[in-house]
Structure formats: C-alpha cells, structure tokens
PDB file of C-alpha atoms in Angstrom:
ATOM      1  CA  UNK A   1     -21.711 -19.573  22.642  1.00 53.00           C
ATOM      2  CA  UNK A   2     -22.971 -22.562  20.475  1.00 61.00           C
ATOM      3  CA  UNK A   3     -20.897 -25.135  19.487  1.00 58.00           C
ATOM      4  CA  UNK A   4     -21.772 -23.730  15.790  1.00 59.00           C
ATOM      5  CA  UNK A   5     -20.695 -20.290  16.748  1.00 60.00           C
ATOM      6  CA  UNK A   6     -17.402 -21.798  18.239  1.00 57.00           C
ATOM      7  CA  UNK A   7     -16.608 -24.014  14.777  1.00 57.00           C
ATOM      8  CA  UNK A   8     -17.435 -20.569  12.584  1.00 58.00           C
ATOM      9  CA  UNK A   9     -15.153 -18.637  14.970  1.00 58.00           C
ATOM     10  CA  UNK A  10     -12.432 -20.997  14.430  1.00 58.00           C
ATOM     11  CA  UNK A  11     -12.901 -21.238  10.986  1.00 59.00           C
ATOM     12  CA  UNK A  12     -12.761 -17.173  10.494  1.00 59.00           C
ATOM     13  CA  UNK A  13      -9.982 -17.005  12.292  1.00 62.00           C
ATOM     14  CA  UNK A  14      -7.700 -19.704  10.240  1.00 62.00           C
ATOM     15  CA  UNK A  15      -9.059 -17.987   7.177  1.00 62.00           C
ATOM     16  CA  UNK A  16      -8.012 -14.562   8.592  1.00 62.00           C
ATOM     17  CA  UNK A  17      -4.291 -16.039   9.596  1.00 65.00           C
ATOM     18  CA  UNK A  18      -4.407 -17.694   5.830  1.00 66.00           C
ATOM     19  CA  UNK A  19      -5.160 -14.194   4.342  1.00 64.00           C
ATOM     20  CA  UNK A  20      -2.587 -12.435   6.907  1.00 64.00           C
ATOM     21  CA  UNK A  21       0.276 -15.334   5.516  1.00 68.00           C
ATOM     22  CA  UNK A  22      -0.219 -14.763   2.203  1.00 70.00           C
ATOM     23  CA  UNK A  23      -0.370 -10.748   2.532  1.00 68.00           C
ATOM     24  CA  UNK A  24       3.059 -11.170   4.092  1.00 70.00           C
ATOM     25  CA  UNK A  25       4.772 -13.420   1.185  1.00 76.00           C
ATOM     26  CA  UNK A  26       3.377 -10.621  -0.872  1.00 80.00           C
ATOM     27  CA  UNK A  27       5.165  -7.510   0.719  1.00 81.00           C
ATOM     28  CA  UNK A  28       8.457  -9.222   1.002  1.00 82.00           C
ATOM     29  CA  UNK A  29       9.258  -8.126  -2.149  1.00 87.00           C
ATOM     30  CA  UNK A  30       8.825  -4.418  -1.636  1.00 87.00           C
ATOM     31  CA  UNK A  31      10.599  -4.708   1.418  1.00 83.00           C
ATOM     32  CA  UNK A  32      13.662  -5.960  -0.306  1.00 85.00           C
ATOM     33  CA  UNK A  33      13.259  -2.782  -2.912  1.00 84.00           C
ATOM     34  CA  UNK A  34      13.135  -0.197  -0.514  1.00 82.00           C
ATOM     35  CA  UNK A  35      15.933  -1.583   1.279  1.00 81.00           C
ATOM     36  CA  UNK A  36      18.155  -1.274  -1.362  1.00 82.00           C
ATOM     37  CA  UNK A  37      16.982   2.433  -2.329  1.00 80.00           C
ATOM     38  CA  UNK A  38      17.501   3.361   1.869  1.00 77.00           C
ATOM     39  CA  UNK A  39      20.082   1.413   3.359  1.00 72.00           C
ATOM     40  CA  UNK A  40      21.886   1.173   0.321  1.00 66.00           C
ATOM     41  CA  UNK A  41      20.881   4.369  -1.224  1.00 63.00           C
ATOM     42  CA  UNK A  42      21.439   2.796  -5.237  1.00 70.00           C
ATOM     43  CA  UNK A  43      21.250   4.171  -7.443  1.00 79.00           C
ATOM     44  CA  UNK A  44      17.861   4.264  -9.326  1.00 83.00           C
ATOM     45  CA  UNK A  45      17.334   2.908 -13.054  1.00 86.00           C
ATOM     46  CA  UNK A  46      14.575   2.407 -15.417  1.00 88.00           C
ATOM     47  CA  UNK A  47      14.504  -1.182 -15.219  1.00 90.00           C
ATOM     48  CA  UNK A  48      14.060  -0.880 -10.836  1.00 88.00           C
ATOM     49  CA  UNK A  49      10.929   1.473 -11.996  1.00 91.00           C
ATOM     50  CA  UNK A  50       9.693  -1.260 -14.269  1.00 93.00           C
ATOM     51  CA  UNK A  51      10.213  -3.824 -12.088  1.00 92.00           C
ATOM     52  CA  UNK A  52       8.687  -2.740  -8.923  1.00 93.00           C
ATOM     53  CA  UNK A  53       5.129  -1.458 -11.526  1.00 94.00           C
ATOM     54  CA  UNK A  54       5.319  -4.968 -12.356  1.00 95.00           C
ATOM     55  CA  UNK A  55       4.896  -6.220  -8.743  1.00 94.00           C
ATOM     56  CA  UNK A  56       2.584  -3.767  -7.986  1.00 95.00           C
ATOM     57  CA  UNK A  57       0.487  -4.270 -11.194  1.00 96.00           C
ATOM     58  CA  UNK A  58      -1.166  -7.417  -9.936  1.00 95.00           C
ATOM     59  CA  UNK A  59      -2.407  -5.759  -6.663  1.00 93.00           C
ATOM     60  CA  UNK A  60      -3.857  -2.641  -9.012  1.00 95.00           C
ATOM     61  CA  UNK A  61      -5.309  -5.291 -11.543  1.00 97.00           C
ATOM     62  CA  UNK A  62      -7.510  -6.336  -8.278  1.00 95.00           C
ATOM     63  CA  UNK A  63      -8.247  -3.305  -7.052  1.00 93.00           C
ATOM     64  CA  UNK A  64      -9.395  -1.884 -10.332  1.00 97.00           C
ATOM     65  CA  UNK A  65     -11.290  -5.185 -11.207  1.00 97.00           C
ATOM     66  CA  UNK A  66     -15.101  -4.329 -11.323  1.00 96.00           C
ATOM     67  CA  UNK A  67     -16.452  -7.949 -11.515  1.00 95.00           C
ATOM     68  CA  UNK A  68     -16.959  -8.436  -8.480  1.00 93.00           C
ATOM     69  CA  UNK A  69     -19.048  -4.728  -8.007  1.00 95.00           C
ATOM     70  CA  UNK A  70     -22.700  -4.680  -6.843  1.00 93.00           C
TER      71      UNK A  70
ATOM     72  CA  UNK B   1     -15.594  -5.949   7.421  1.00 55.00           C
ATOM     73  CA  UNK B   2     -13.762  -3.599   9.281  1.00 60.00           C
ATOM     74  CA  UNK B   3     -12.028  -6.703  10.772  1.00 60.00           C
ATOM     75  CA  UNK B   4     -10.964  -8.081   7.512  1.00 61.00           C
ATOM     76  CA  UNK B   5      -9.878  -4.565   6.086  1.00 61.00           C
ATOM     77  CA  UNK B   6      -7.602  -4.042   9.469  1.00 60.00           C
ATOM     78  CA  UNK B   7      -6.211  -6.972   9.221  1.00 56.00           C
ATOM     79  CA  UNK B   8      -6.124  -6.820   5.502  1.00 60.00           C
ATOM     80  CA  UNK B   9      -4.084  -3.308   6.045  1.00 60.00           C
ATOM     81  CA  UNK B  10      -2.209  -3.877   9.192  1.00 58.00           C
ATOM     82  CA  UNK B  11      -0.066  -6.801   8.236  1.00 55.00           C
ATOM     83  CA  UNK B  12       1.754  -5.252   5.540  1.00 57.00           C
ATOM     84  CA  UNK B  13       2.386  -2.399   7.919  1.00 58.00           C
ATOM     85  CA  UNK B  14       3.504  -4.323  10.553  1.00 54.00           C
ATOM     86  CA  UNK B  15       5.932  -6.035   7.931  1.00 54.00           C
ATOM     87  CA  UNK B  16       6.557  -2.539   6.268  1.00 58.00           C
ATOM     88  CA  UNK B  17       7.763  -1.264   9.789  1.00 52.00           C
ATOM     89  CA  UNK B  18      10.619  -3.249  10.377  1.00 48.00           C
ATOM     90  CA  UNK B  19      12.426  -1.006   7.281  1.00 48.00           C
ATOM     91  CA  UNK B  20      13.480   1.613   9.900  1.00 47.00           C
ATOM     92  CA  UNK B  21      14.402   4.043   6.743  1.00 50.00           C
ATOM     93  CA  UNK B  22      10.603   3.166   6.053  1.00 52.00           C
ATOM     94  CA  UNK B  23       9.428   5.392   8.716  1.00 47.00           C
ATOM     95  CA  UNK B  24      11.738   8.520   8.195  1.00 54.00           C
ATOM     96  CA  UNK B  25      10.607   8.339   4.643  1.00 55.00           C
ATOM     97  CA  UNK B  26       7.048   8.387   5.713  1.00 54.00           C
ATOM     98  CA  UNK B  27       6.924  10.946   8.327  1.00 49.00           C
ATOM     99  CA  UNK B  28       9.836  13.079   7.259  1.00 53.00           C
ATOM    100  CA  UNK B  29       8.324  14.311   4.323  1.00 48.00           C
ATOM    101  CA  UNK B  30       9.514  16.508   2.417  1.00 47.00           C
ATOM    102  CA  UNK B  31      12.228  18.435   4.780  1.00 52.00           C
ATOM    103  CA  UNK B  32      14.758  16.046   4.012  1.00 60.00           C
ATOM    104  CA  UNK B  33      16.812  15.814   0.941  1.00 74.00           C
ATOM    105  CA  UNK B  34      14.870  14.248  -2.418  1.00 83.00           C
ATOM    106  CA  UNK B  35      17.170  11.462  -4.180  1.00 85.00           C
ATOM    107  CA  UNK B  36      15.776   9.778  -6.596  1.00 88.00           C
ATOM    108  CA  UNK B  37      16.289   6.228  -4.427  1.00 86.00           C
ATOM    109  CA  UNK B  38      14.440   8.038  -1.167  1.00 83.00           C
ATOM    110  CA  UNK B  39      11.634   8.355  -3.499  1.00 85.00           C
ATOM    111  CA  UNK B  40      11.375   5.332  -5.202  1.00 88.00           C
ATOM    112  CA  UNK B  41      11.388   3.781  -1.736  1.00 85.00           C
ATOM    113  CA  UNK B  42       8.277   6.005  -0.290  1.00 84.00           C
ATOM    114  CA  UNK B  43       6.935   4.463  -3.914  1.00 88.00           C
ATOM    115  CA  UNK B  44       7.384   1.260  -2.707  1.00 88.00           C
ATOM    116  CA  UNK B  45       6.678   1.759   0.909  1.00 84.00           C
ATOM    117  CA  UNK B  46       2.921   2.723  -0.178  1.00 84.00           C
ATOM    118  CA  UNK B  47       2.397  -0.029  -3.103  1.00 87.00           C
ATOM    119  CA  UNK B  48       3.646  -2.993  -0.575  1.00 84.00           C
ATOM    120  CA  UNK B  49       1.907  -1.260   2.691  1.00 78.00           C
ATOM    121  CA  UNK B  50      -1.456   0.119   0.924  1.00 82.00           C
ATOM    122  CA  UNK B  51      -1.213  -0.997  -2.380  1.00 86.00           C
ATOM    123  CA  UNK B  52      -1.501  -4.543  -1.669  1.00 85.00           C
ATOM    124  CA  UNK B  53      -2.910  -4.743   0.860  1.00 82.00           C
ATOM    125  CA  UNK B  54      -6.185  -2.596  -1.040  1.00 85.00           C
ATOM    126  CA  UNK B  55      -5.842  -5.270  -3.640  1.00 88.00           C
ATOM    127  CA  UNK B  56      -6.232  -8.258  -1.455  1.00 84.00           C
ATOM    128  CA  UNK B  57      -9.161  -6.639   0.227  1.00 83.00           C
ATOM    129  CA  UNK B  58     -10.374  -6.018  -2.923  1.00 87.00           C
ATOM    130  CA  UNK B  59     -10.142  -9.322  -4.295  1.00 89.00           C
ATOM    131  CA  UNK B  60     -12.727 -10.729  -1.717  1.00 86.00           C
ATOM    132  CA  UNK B  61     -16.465 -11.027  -2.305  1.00 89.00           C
ATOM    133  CA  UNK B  62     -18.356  -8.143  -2.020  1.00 91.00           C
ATOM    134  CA  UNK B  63     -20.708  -7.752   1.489  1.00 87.00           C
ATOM    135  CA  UNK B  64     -22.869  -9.493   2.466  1.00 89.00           C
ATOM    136  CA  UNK B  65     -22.363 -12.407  -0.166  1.00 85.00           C
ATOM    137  CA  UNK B  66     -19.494 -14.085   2.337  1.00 82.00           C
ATOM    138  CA  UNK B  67     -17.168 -13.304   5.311  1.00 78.00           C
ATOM    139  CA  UNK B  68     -15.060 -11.988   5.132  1.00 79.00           C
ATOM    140  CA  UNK B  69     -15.853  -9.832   2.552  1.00 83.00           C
ATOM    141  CA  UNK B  70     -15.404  -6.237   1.248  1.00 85.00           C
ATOM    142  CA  UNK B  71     -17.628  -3.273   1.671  1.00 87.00           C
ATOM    143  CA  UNK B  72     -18.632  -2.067  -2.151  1.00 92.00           C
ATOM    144  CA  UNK B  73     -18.443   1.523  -0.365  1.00 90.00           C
ATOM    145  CA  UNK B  74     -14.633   0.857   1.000  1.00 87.00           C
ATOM    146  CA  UNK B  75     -13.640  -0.453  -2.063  1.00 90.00           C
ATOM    147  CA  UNK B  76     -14.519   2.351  -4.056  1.00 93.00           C
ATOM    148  CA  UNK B  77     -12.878   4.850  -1.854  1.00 89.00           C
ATOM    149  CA  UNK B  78      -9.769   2.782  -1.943  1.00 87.00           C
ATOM    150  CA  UNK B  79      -9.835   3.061  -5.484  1.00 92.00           C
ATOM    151  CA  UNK B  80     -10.057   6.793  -5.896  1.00 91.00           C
ATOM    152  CA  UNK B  81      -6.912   7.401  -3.155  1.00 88.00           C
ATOM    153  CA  UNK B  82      -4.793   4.894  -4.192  1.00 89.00           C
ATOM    154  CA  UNK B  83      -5.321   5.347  -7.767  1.00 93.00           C
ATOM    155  CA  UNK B  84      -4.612   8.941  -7.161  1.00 90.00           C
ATOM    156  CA  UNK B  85      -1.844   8.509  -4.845  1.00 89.00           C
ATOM    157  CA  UNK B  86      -0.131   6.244  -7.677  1.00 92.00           C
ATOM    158  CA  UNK B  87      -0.409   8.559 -10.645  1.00 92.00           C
ATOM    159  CA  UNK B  88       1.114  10.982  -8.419  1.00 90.00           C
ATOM    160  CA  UNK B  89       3.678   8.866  -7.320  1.00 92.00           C
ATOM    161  CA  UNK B  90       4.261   8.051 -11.183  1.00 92.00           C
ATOM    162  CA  UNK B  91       5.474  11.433 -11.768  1.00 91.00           C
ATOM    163  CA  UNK B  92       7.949  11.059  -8.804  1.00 90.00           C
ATOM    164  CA  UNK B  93       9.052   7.982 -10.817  1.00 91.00           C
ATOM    165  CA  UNK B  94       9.056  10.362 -14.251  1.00 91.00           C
ATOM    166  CA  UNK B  95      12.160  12.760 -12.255  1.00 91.00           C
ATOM    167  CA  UNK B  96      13.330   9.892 -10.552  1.00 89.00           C
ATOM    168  CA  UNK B  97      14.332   8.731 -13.905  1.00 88.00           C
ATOM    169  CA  UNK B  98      16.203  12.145 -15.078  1.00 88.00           C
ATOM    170  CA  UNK B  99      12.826  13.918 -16.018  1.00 89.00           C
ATOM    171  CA  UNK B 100      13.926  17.409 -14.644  1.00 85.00           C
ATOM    172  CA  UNK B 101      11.082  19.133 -16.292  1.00 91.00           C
ATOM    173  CA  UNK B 102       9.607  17.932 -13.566  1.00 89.00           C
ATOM    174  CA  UNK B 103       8.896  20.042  -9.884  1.00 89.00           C
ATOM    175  CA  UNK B 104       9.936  17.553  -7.339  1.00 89.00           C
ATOM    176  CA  UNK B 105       9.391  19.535  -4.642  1.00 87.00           C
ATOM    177  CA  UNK B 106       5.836  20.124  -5.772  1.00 89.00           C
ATOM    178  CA  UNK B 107       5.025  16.783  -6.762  1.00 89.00           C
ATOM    179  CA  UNK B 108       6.643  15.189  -3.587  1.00 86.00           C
ATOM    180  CA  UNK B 109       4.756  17.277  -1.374  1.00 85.00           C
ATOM    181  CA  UNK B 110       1.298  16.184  -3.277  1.00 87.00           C
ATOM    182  CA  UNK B 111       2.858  12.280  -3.230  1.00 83.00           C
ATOM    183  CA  UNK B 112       3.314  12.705   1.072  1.00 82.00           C
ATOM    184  CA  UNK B 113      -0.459  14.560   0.870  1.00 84.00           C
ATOM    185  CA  UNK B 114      -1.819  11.110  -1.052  1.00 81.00           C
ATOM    186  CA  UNK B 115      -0.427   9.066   1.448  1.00 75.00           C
ATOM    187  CA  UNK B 116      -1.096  10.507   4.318  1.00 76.00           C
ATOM    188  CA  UNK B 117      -5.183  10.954   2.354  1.00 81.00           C
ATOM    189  CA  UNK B 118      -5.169   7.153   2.376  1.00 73.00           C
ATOM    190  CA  UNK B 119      -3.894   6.767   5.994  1.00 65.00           C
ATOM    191  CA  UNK B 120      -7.094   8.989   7.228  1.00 72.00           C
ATOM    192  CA  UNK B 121      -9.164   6.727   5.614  1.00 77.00           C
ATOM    193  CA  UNK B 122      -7.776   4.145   7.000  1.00 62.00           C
ATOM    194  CA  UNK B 123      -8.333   5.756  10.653  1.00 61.00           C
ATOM    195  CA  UNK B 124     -11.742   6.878   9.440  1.00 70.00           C
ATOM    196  CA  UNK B 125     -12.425   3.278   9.301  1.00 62.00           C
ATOM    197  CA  UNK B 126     -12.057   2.506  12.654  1.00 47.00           C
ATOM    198  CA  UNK B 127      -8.047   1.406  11.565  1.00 45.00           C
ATOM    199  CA  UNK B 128      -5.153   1.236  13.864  1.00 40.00           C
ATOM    200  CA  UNK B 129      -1.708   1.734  11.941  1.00 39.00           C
ATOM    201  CA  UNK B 130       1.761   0.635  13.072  1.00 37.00           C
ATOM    202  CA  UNK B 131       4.317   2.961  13.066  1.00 35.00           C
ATOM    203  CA  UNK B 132       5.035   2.453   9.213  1.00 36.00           C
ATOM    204  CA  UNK B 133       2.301   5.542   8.902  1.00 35.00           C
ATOM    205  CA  UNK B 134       2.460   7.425  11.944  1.00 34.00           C
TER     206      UNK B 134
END
C-alpha cells in the first residue's frame, strides 16, 4: 500500500469516526424518550408526541430532501 | 457505500441497544400488552435507530461524486420504508393520544411489519444489526 493509499485510509476512517460521533449525540435524545415511556412507563401526552416529531423532523427533512438526487 | 450505510445504521443501534426495554419492544411484538407509552417508545426506538440514521446517510453526496457517499438507489428505498413505516407509526401516535376509533391491534401489527421491512433491507444490504433489531 502507497503512502497515498495509507493518508486516504486514515483520512476515511477519522471522517467515518466523525460521522459515527455525531450520529451518537443525535440518538441520545430518543434514548432518553423511550426510557421514560419503558422504564418509567409515563404516561403519554400530546406535547411528548409533538416533541419527539420535532426531533425526528430534521432527520425526515434530510431524507426527503431531493437536492442532492441524480 | 455499504461501509458508510453500516456504519451510518449500526451506531444508533448499538446506542439504541443499551435500552434493554428497547429490545422486548422490538421483538415482542405485538403479544404483549399495547399502552400507549410501549408504543410511543417502539416510535422512538425506530426514528432514533433508523430514522436518523437514514437521514444522515442521506445527507451525504450522492455516489460517485465523494466518499463516502450515498447510493441514489439506497436512498430511495430508504425513503419509501421509512416514510411508510412513519405514517404508520403516526396512527399508533393518533390512539396513543385517546383516538379509540382507531384498531391498535391492527395498526400495531402493520407498525412491527414496517420495521421489521426496513430491517431486511438493511440485511439485504449486506448489514449486520445489533440486537436492537434482532
């Protein structure tokens, strides 16, 4: 393996493990939702509904964004 | 692109697992009692295990502009089962909420059929899931 190869298979890797860091800041918060619905078993109202389409909307809004689409 | 969608999909899983009521929601389906908190967590188990993690995947430049990057092909699956695993999911939300016009039983069973849909993509992808999906 080339010294290139080497660099480029460092660098994918830190931007995997960047990508893997920042996917786990984002599921925190659903963990700490479906906590409280299990071990807790609380009771559900509109506003945890609301709350956890609203952290979920962002993650749609990328999913569902055709800009990027060839 | 496998690679990034596995990774992409596994880390939220992995995170996902350590809620050990996680898993019996998953795999118990729908022999166990419905409350309206057991299914707003299997809501919440598949927007912060798939949802996100489809996003993120999403979000990167479409093959074979970059690398990592996202298969156009993927991405559109992912669309049409988590789209449709989320408007079904809604409706869980709907009785959840003290809609009892609502089947639960029904709709339940077709929310645990999306999910499980999106998990045998995921394996028909070459992708290895943590016990969160098993």
């Amino acid at each position: 393996m080339g010294l290139t190869a080497i660099i480029s298979a460092i660098g994918m890797a830190s931007h995997y493990a960047m990508i893997a860091a920042q996917i786990g800041q984002d599921v925190s918060p659903f963990i700490v939702l479906i906590r409280k619905w299990t071990e807790k078993d609380a009771q559900v109202t509109q506003t945890d509904i609301d709350s956890l389409h609203a952290m979920a909307k962002p993650y749609f809004d990328m999913l569902n964004d055709t800009s990027r689409d060839v | 692109m496998k690679k990034a969608l596995a990774i992409l999909l596994i880390v939220p899983l992995i995170a996902l697992a350590g809620c050990s009521q996680t898993l019996q929601l998953l795999s118990g389906g729908i022999n166990n009692p419905i409350t309206p908190s057991r299914a707003l967590a299997l809501h919440a188990a598949f927007d912060g295990g798939v949802v996100v993690a489809a996003g993120r995947y999403s979000a990167l430049p479409r093959c074979p502009a970059a690398n990592p990057c996202s298969s156009q092909a993927v991405v559109n699956k992912l669309r049409t089962y988590v789209n449709g695993a989320e408007a079904t999911l809604d409706k869980v939300d709907q009785w959840a909420a003290g809609n009892t016009s609502i089947d639960i039983q029904s709709i339940y069973q077709a929310a645990i059929i999306a999910v499980t849909e999106a998990q045998s993509f995921g394996r028909d992808n070459g992708l290895k899931f943590t016990d969160a999906f098993k």
